[in-house]
XYZ file of C-alpha atoms in Angstrom:
575
model
C 13.629 5.460 -41.991
C 12.744 7.942 -44.734
C 9.329 6.677 -45.865
C 6.540 8.576 -44.076
C 4.518 6.429 -41.695
C 0.892 6.174 -42.731
C -2.204 7.290 -40.775
C -2.579 10.638 -39.068
C -1.672 10.814 -35.384
C -5.022 12.410 -34.571
C -6.890 9.220 -35.440
C -8.573 8.595 -32.112
C -11.071 5.845 -32.979
C -9.748 2.438 -32.001
C -9.375 -0.554 -34.277
C -10.752 -2.638 -31.443
C -13.547 -0.222 -30.590
C -16.823 -2.095 -30.680
C -18.710 0.766 -32.301
C -16.204 2.331 -34.671
C -12.946 1.599 -36.442
C -10.019 3.500 -37.853
C -9.050 1.647 -41.002
C -9.065 4.786 -43.153
C -5.810 6.464 -43.961
C -7.110 9.908 -43.001
C -8.611 10.674 -39.609
C -11.958 12.377 -39.111
C -11.845 16.110 -38.278
C -10.670 16.560 -34.710
C -13.138 17.870 -32.144
C -12.193 20.917 -30.059
C -10.390 19.788 -26.930
C -11.973 20.628 -23.584
C -10.370 21.464 -20.220
C -9.401 18.397 -18.205
C -11.005 17.436 -14.914
C -9.604 15.290 -12.117
C -12.127 12.604 -13.095
C -10.630 12.407 -16.586
C -7.209 11.443 -15.226
C -8.630 8.737 -12.943
C -11.505 7.578 -15.146
C -12.074 3.901 -15.915
C -9.728 2.197 -18.350
C -10.878 1.571 -21.901
C -8.205 -0.752 -23.333
C -6.814 -2.636 -20.329
C -4.131 -4.788 -21.976
C -3.056 -6.034 -25.395
C -0.849 -8.762 -26.859
C 0.407 -9.780 -30.308
C 0.381 -13.402 -31.445
C 3.737 -15.046 -32.260
C 3.121 -14.806 -36.039
C 2.023 -11.169 -35.817
C -1.324 -11.975 -37.460
C -3.549 -11.454 -34.410
C -3.884 -8.838 -31.698
C -5.802 -9.654 -28.538
C -7.089 -6.862 -26.324
C -9.094 -6.517 -23.156
C -11.725 -3.821 -23.688
C -13.623 -2.436 -20.704
C -17.229 -1.368 -21.212
C -19.870 0.021 -18.857
C -20.703 -3.231 -17.042
C -18.394 -5.882 -18.445
C -14.960 -6.689 -19.883
C -14.553 -8.359 -23.265
C -11.606 -10.122 -24.874
C -11.422 -9.008 -28.504
C -9.230 -10.631 -31.155
C -8.347 -8.648 -34.272
C -7.154 -10.512 -37.381
C -4.733 -8.112 -39.065
C -4.806 -10.103 -42.311
C -8.547 -9.582 -42.825
C -9.436 -6.716 -40.490
C -12.036 -8.927 -38.815
C -12.502 -8.509 -35.072
C -14.369 -10.843 -32.782
C -15.369 -10.944 -29.122
C -13.922 -14.215 -27.837
C -14.829 -13.921 -24.129
C -16.958 -11.695 -21.919
C -17.201 -11.368 -18.130
C -19.719 -9.256 -16.260
C -18.268 -7.302 -13.361
C -20.836 -8.737 -10.912
C -20.574 -12.386 -11.964
C -18.391 -13.313 -8.972
C -21.205 -12.470 -6.546
C -22.593 -9.628 -4.484
C -19.952 -7.277 -3.129
C -17.241 -8.675 -5.440
C -15.813 -7.264 -8.652
C -14.625 -9.515 -11.504
C -12.241 -8.018 -14.056
C -9.962 -9.073 -16.893
C -6.444 -7.773 -16.196
C -3.856 -9.323 -18.567
C -3.684 -11.189 -21.855
C -0.877 -13.188 -23.509
C -0.521 -15.505 -26.492
C 0.848 -19.012 -26.041
C 0.446 -19.658 -29.772
C -1.639 -18.225 -32.609
C -4.435 -20.557 -31.536
C -4.323 -20.174 -27.761
C -4.741 -17.044 -25.644
C -3.920 -16.839 -21.933
C -6.343 -14.601 -20.041
C -5.870 -13.449 -16.453
C -8.945 -12.643 -14.352
C -9.053 -10.938 -10.961
C -11.709 -10.933 -8.240
C -11.536 -8.349 -5.476
C -13.997 -6.728 -3.071
C -16.062 -4.047 -4.765
C -14.927 -1.751 -1.959
C -11.244 -2.523 -1.302
C -11.633 -1.177 2.226
C -13.673 -4.318 2.968
C -10.900 -6.759 2.037
C -10.348 -8.000 5.595
C -14.065 -8.333 6.333
C -14.952 -10.560 3.369
C -16.908 -13.630 4.466
C -15.291 -17.073 4.465
C -17.580 -18.192 1.646
C -16.333 -15.352 -0.574
C -12.676 -15.197 0.377
C -11.903 -18.303 -1.695
C -13.078 -16.394 -4.777
C -10.597 -13.563 -4.300
C -7.375 -13.263 -6.267
C -6.127 -13.958 -9.785
C -6.788 -16.926 -12.040
C -5.339 -17.757 -15.468
C -7.412 -19.306 -18.264
C -6.308 -20.788 -21.590
C -8.733 -19.654 -24.303
C -9.191 -21.347 -27.658
C -9.176 -18.477 -30.162
C -11.487 -20.284 -32.605
C -14.328 -21.242 -30.270
C -13.723 -19.331 -27.037
C -13.492 -22.490 -24.917
C -11.801 -21.679 -21.587
C -9.695 -23.951 -19.372
C -8.746 -22.844 -15.846
C -5.024 -23.419 -15.290
C -4.409 -25.268 -12.003
C -8.168 -25.195 -11.490
C -8.412 -28.918 -10.765
C -5.140 -29.323 -8.875
C -5.147 -30.272 -5.209
C -1.767 -29.500 -3.692
C -0.570 -28.017 -0.408
C 1.399 -25.445 -2.415
C -1.893 -23.938 -3.598
C -3.168 -23.245 -0.079
C -3.527 -19.498 0.355
C -2.384 -18.846 -3.218
C -4.510 -15.852 -4.161
C -2.410 -15.328 -7.305
C -2.776 -18.165 -9.792
C -2.077 -15.892 -12.725
C 1.729 -15.569 -12.853
C 3.463 -17.051 -15.915
C 7.101 -17.987 -15.289
C 7.856 -19.176 -18.832
C 5.885 -19.668 -22.041
C 8.035 -22.721 -22.894
C 8.521 -21.892 -26.596
C 9.636 -25.450 -27.428
C 6.652 -27.081 -25.722
C 3.302 -26.245 -27.380
C 1.236 -27.902 -24.631
C 2.628 -26.360 -21.458
C 3.552 -23.165 -19.609
C 5.339 -22.678 -16.308
C 3.456 -20.923 -13.520
C 4.789 -19.400 -10.300
C 2.529 -19.981 -7.301
C 2.957 -18.137 -4.007
C 0.857 -19.667 -1.229
C 0.904 -19.855 2.553
C 3.917 -22.185 2.374
C 5.942 -19.999 -0.005
C 6.638 -19.884 -3.731
C 6.579 -22.985 -5.917
C 6.781 -23.770 -9.626
C 4.311 -25.767 -11.724
C 4.388 -27.039 -15.299
C 0.812 -26.682 -16.521
C -0.973 -28.282 -19.472
C -2.958 -25.583 -21.275
C -5.474 -28.089 -22.681
C -6.370 -29.823 -19.408
C -5.321 -27.177 -16.867
C -3.523 -29.806 -14.807
C -0.139 -28.931 -13.328
C 2.952 -30.875 -12.298
C 4.978 -29.440 -9.420
C 8.618 -28.856 -10.374
C 9.781 -26.941 -7.318
C 8.319 -27.419 -3.866
C 7.276 -24.326 -1.900
C 9.817 -22.587 0.292
C 8.989 -19.670 2.549
C 11.838 -17.418 1.500
C 11.988 -18.244 -2.220
C 10.912 -15.323 -4.410
C 11.696 -16.343 -7.998
C 13.784 -18.469 -10.370
C 15.890 -18.045 -13.452
C 14.705 -20.511 -16.076
C 16.461 -21.765 -19.178
C 14.657 -21.851 -22.548
C 13.305 -25.327 -21.725
C 11.834 -24.046 -18.472
C 14.320 -25.783 -16.187
C 15.022 -23.807 -12.993
C 18.735 -22.988 -12.963
C 18.857 -20.240 -10.324
C 16.714 -19.841 -7.221
C 16.332 -16.443 -5.534
C 15.475 -16.129 -1.859
C 15.148 -13.170 0.481
C 15.384 -13.054 4.268
C 16.674 -10.682 6.946
C 17.277 -7.928 4.398
C 19.496 -10.127 2.215
C 18.866 -11.505 -1.252
C 20.582 -14.821 -2.032
C 21.044 -16.549 -5.374
C 21.558 -20.315 -5.598
C 22.440 -22.459 -8.588
C 22.395 -26.231 -8.941
C 25.711 -27.991 -8.612
C 26.841 -31.235 -10.227
C 24.773 -33.182 -7.690
C 21.644 -31.136 -8.569
C 21.635 -29.462 -5.171
C 21.091 -25.733 -4.707
C 24.372 -23.999 -3.856
C 24.724 -20.348 -2.818
C 26.842 -18.386 -5.306
C 25.857 -14.764 -4.750
C 24.228 -12.584 -2.108
C 23.607 -8.910 -1.545
C 21.738 -6.587 0.776
C 18.354 -5.741 -0.634
C 18.588 -2.281 -2.179
C 22.082 -2.002 -0.740
C 24.266 -2.695 -3.778
C 26.685 0.215 -3.565
C 29.789 -1.988 -3.699
C 28.450 -5.002 -5.522
C 27.109 -6.130 -8.880
C 23.511 -5.364 -9.763
C 21.600 -8.307 -11.175
C 18.374 -8.337 -13.156
C 17.575 -11.395 -15.202
C 16.535 -10.287 -18.707
C 16.060 -13.732 -20.233
C 17.547 -17.109 -20.999
C 19.980 -17.660 -23.845
C 19.873 -20.589 -26.229
C 23.553 -21.077 -25.346
C 23.704 -23.642 -22.515
C 24.591 -22.170 -19.145
C 24.334 -18.546 -20.293
C 21.746 -15.920 -19.404
C 21.113 -12.325 -20.369
C 21.493 -9.977 -17.413
C 21.044 -6.264 -16.895
C 23.878 -5.551 -14.519
C 26.486 -3.142 -13.269
C 29.520 -5.331 -12.569
C 32.226 -4.025 -10.234
C 34.149 -1.177 -11.825
C 31.423 -0.227 -14.324
C 29.589 3.109 -14.007
C 26.430 2.189 -15.917
C 24.034 -0.732 -16.130
C 24.565 -2.689 -19.348
C 23.355 -5.909 -20.941
C 25.593 -8.970 -20.457
C 25.598 -12.623 -21.448
C 26.393 -14.096 -18.057
C 28.183 -17.446 -17.853
C 26.507 -19.180 -14.934
C 28.988 -22.065 -14.711
C 31.993 -19.748 -14.602
C 30.084 -16.997 -12.769
C 31.532 -14.446 -15.192
C 30.023 -11.403 -16.924
C 32.472 -10.883 -19.745
C 32.251 -7.685 -21.772
C 28.894 -5.889 -22.120
C 26.836 -6.745 -25.183
C 25.214 -3.302 -24.906
C 26.227 -0.333 -22.768
C 25.100 3.246 -23.306
C 27.731 5.967 -22.791
C 25.436 8.196 -20.695
C 22.467 6.251 -19.339
C 21.747 3.039 -17.461
C 19.828 0.440 -19.440
C 16.329 0.053 -18.032
C 15.117 -3.097 -19.769
C 15.855 -5.641 -22.470
C 13.601 -8.000 -24.397
C 14.947 -11.400 -25.384
C 13.347 -13.764 -27.907
C 11.355 -16.514 -26.198
C 13.711 -19.113 -27.652
C 16.770 -17.202 -26.388
C 18.207 -16.831 -29.878
C 18.574 -13.043 -29.982
C 18.123 -9.690 -28.308
C 14.866 -8.169 -29.557
C 15.496 -4.699 -28.163
C 16.945 -2.845 -25.219
C 15.774 0.410 -23.682
C 17.161 3.273 -21.646
C 15.730 6.492 -20.331
C 17.230 9.632 -21.837
C 14.554 12.279 -21.422
C 12.057 9.909 -22.985
C 12.342 6.131 -23.193
C 14.571 5.087 -26.096
C 14.309 1.515 -27.373
C 16.942 0.308 -29.826
C 17.803 -2.936 -31.538
C 21.025 -4.729 -32.351
C 19.505 -5.430 -35.792
C 20.190 -2.408 -38.066
C 16.869 -2.707 -39.941
C 14.828 -2.970 -36.749
C 16.820 -0.116 -35.237
C 15.919 2.076 -38.245
C 12.229 1.333 -37.767
C 12.417 2.202 -34.077
C 14.110 5.509 -34.891
C 11.367 6.246 -37.406
C 8.674 5.540 -34.826
C 10.269 7.909 -32.318
C 10.437 10.587 -34.993
C 6.786 9.931 -35.884
C 5.873 10.747 -32.289
C 8.052 13.873 -32.495
C 10.729 12.537 -30.114
C 8.476 13.695 -27.261
C 6.758 10.452 -26.267
C 7.831 7.183 -24.715
C 7.477 4.482 -27.372
C 7.439 1.114 -25.613
C 7.791 -2.053 -27.677
C 5.000 -3.761 -25.761
C 5.042 -6.980 -27.792
C 6.272 -8.167 -31.166
C 6.001 -10.962 -33.688
C 8.678 -13.634 -33.649
C 9.950 -12.586 -37.094
C 10.402 -8.954 -35.972
C 8.136 -7.629 -38.735
C 5.278 -6.435 -36.522
C 5.378 -4.443 -33.282
C 2.720 -3.731 -30.699
C 3.490 -0.368 -29.114
C 2.463 1.435 -25.952
C 2.950 5.164 -26.439
C 2.627 7.884 -23.801
C 4.145 11.276 -23.087
C 3.329 14.747 -21.743
C 1.229 15.461 -24.828
C 0.170 11.853 -25.517
C -2.217 10.012 -23.179
C -1.340 6.283 -23.047
C -2.519 4.415 -26.148
C -1.693 1.198 -27.996
C -0.603 1.028 -31.640
C 0.618 -1.647 -33.993
C 3.244 -1.172 -36.649
C 4.068 -3.405 -39.620
C 7.598 -2.930 -40.920
C 6.991 -4.114 -44.492
C 4.073 -1.716 -44.961
C 5.626 1.015 -42.809
C 2.117 1.471 -41.501
C 1.002 2.414 -38.004
C -2.534 2.063 -36.650
C -3.997 2.897 -33.288
C -5.427 -0.088 -31.451
C -7.053 1.932 -28.689
C -6.576 4.413 -25.863
C -6.024 3.332 -22.278
C -8.480 6.009 -21.123
C -10.601 7.316 -23.973
C -11.777 10.352 -21.981
C -8.221 11.687 -22.168
C -8.447 11.852 -25.964
C -10.935 14.697 -25.509
C -8.967 16.989 -23.202
C -6.462 19.765 -23.850
C -2.916 18.850 -22.878
C 0.127 20.866 -21.802
C 3.570 21.082 -23.354
C 6.806 20.058 -21.636
C 10.481 20.583 -22.330
C 13.911 19.592 -21.035
C 15.753 22.274 -19.096
C 19.247 22.305 -17.597
C 21.017 24.502 -15.075
C 24.293 24.736 -13.209
C 24.122 24.046 -9.498
C 26.028 26.416 -7.229
C 29.018 24.035 -7.205
C 29.027 23.856 -11.012
C 27.350 20.457 -11.361
C 25.090 20.087 -14.408
C 21.493 19.319 -13.421
C 18.574 18.563 -15.719
C 14.849 18.549 -15.248
C 11.536 19.141 -16.961
C 9.334 22.201 -17.190
C 5.682 21.643 -18.040
C 3.739 24.720 -19.078
C 0.040 25.198 -18.380
C -2.436 24.262 -21.087
C -2.519 27.036 -23.673
C 0.621 28.821 -22.434
C 3.086 30.033 -25.059
C 6.624 28.683 -25.042
C 7.900 32.117 -23.982
C 5.228 32.670 -21.336
C 6.387 34.616 -18.287
C 5.446 35.107 -14.639
C 3.672 31.748 -14.401
C 2.659 30.293 -11.028
C 4.900 27.323 -10.261
C 4.571 23.934 -8.575
C 7.971 22.378 -7.802
C 7.535 18.598 -7.838
C 10.639 16.656 -6.638
C 10.519 12.903 -7.189
C 10.668 10.189 -4.534
C 13.382 7.594 -4.101
C 15.581 9.521 -3.904
C 17.572 7.128 -6.119
C 14.904 7.294 -8.819
C 14.320 9.825 -11.568
C 11.736 11.751 -13.538
C 11.426 11.763 -17.308
C 9.013 13.157 -19.870
C 5.873 11.071 -19.444
C 2.125 11.337 -19.013
C 2.209 12.020 -15.277
C -1.312 12.491 -13.931
C -0.242 14.768 -11.072
C 1.736 17.000 -13.420
C -1.077 16.971 -15.965
C -3.582 18.014 -13.318
C -1.421 20.861 -11.973
C -0.894 22.118 -15.538
C -4.616 21.896 -16.294
C -5.233 24.249 -13.354
C -2.864 26.869 -14.766
C 0.441 26.024 -13.034
C 3.840 25.477 -14.547
C 5.533 22.384 -13.048
C 9.254 21.851 -12.414
C 10.524 18.262 -12.019
C 14.240 18.348 -11.116
C 16.565 15.360 -11.450
C 18.785 16.472 -8.587
C 22.086 14.739 -7.818
C 21.469 11.309 -6.332
C 18.882 10.511 -9.011
C 19.109 7.150 -10.771
C 19.564 6.426 -14.446
C 22.575 8.661 -15.142
C 25.251 6.246 -13.941
C 26.605 5.239 -10.561
C 28.760 8.339 -10.105
C 25.809 10.712 -10.426
C 23.730 8.631 -8.017
C 26.609 8.412 -5.523
C 27.071 12.190 -5.623
C 23.868 12.439 -3.622
C 24.892 10.077 -0.834
C 24.892 11.952 2.464
C 23.400 15.041 0.806
C 19.793 14.911 1.980
C 18.797 18.478 2.788
C 22.174 19.677 1.538
C 23.465 19.614 -2.055
C 20.437 17.617 -3.239
C 18.159 20.350 -1.931
C 20.448 23.057 -3.320
C 20.004 21.558 -6.792
C 16.234 22.022 -6.492
C 16.587 25.547 -5.134
C 19.063 26.513 -7.861
C 16.651 25.299 -10.546
C 13.835 27.386 -9.083
C 16.037 30.479 -8.878
C 17.116 29.990 -12.495
C 13.463 30.073 -13.616
C 12.861 33.222 -11.541
C 15.901 34.956 -13.043
C 14.707 34.130 -16.556
C 11.283 35.597 -15.773
C 9.508 32.329 -16.569
C 7.803 32.043 -13.173
C 6.316 34.380 -10.609
C 8.443 34.339 -7.453
C 5.406 35.306 -5.384
C 3.316 32.278 -6.481
C 5.263 29.101 -5.880
C 4.519 25.858 -4.013
C 6.544 22.662 -3.535
C 4.749 19.293 -3.607
C 6.204 15.786 -3.328
C 5.740 12.256 -2.020
C 8.129 9.978 -0.096
C 11.590 11.553 -0.500
C 9.838 14.261 -2.503
C 7.733 14.924 0.586
C 10.888 15.264 2.650
C 12.324 17.672 0.062
C 9.108 19.705 0.216
C 9.375 20.104 3.981
C 13.080 20.924 3.811
C 12.339 23.421 1.052
C 10.052 25.525 3.232
C 12.333 25.050 6.260
C 15.555 26.181 4.578
C 14.175 28.585 1.950
C 10.850 29.856 3.354
C 11.117 32.970 1.206
C 10.614 30.878 -1.955
C 7.379 29.046 -1.260
C 3.857 30.059 -0.347
C 2.943 26.465 0.524
C 4.335 22.953 0.785
C 2.641 19.561 0.525
C 4.380 16.438 1.864
C 2.705 13.129 0.958
C 4.048 10.172 2.947
C 7.233 12.183 3.396
C 10.130 11.125 5.590
C 9.991 13.333 8.698
C 12.093 11.488 11.308
C 15.478 10.555 9.853
C 16.653 8.713 12.973
C 13.561 6.517 12.938
C 13.876 6.061 9.167
C 17.494 4.845 9.464
C 16.500 2.472 12.275
C 13.717 1.073 10.095
C 16.161 0.496 7.235
C 18.546 -1.356 9.549
C 15.742 -3.567 10.829
C 14.487 -4.396 7.344
C 17.615 -4.294 5.171
C 20.362 -5.231 7.594
C 22.500 -3.634 10.271
C 25.094 -2.415 7.778
C 22.604 0.045 6.248
C 23.937 3.552 6.674
């Protein structure tokens, strides 16, 4: 995309802000940024959630104020914004907190709003009185955009499946071909069940009876359950309906133990009968790709999309199953691409607009692909929502997730690589303290290995990293061997290497920074959680000369007990 996107990036006032707007093409002069505090990173949300209507004309957003949440609808055709619903935080009763948490569009005229009630002090969850406990949990409401009238979905139903169902806010399918209904997943005392719910009356019809071990379903574009997923004794099982409409087992795997088997993640239904989009790594493939899976034949076929270097992380499919909207993978930032050349060009332009240093999530989009709602965040970009119109090539900020973060100075981060002692190429990220020059030297260092360990770090707005950098530390985040996202071979190279080659990769990265003069060898600490906590403890045990301190948060400390726990929970063949 060659045409310059409109509106300066520094425009911090939100279109949905109730006191100010940012319709002008040029932003107001930026205020000097102040040092960040811990409170800034964990301050209350401002924009909680957003959604774009199917036509792309409206944006709905949950805006959090001092004592209430409001649902605001912005008409992009006129610029008019209107508060459609409001809830006070104390309206659920003394000691309880009522919040808006999610918003969706069923149609341009109907908004789906999810509310949540929890104890004001979460430590009191198990001491809530019987009269209040029935108020806890999530509820979904259908809101008429024009008049704000709200209907509680499943609010009037009386069904054994609803007993103990604290979450009545989970949408299973928006049923694009049925304007009056949605499918809702209900998980009560008796297990998960499926209801078809009328958005005008709130009444629901049970389609699938509750079963204790059932976790989810694959649904076709009409909302018919075609695959049922259950979990028990560390094993996940997938069933599909046979010719007699009975559930028949066709696939099973150990939970999180898929070393020798296909990896399944349902991305969406296809409008081709019997076919579904899956993110998967079939046998013999190194990376996760996107496939059109033939359920009747139980065949993957060739990948529709497969990246040569990275596993696909997600894919968005049109509600009617007619096309792939976009697919995303994690390079060093999140890259979303499209199979449509014009849409792909716009996505490339958006990444360039954010200087290739932020994660640009396609959070929602219009059905015609001409308008995108974006969530953008990165080391230098606190999370914020934007919308982009392809015909105008115009981007506007909707609002910041935490507006206090717009006011604070932020660090810089870069990709670094090094050779491990056995020659293996390792990558990671070096965040410099706020105000430090790119060629700064002798910086104090916090080494921050990720958990998992089959996970990974990438360039993002990480609150821990941001806080360390705001206090004057450089931060190293190594993607040691065994990390996910770089293909099966790279992940498998870490198997059996806890405290060995995986730890060497971290150590070699630290020594590389010392040799370059970037960090001060006398001022280094290693901090991590889960596997990162284990790596922190091993770091000071095996290389005590490197670190002045170590912090292990929920770290693994007894490997024998850890392996026994895995066998109990994930099956006796865990190794």
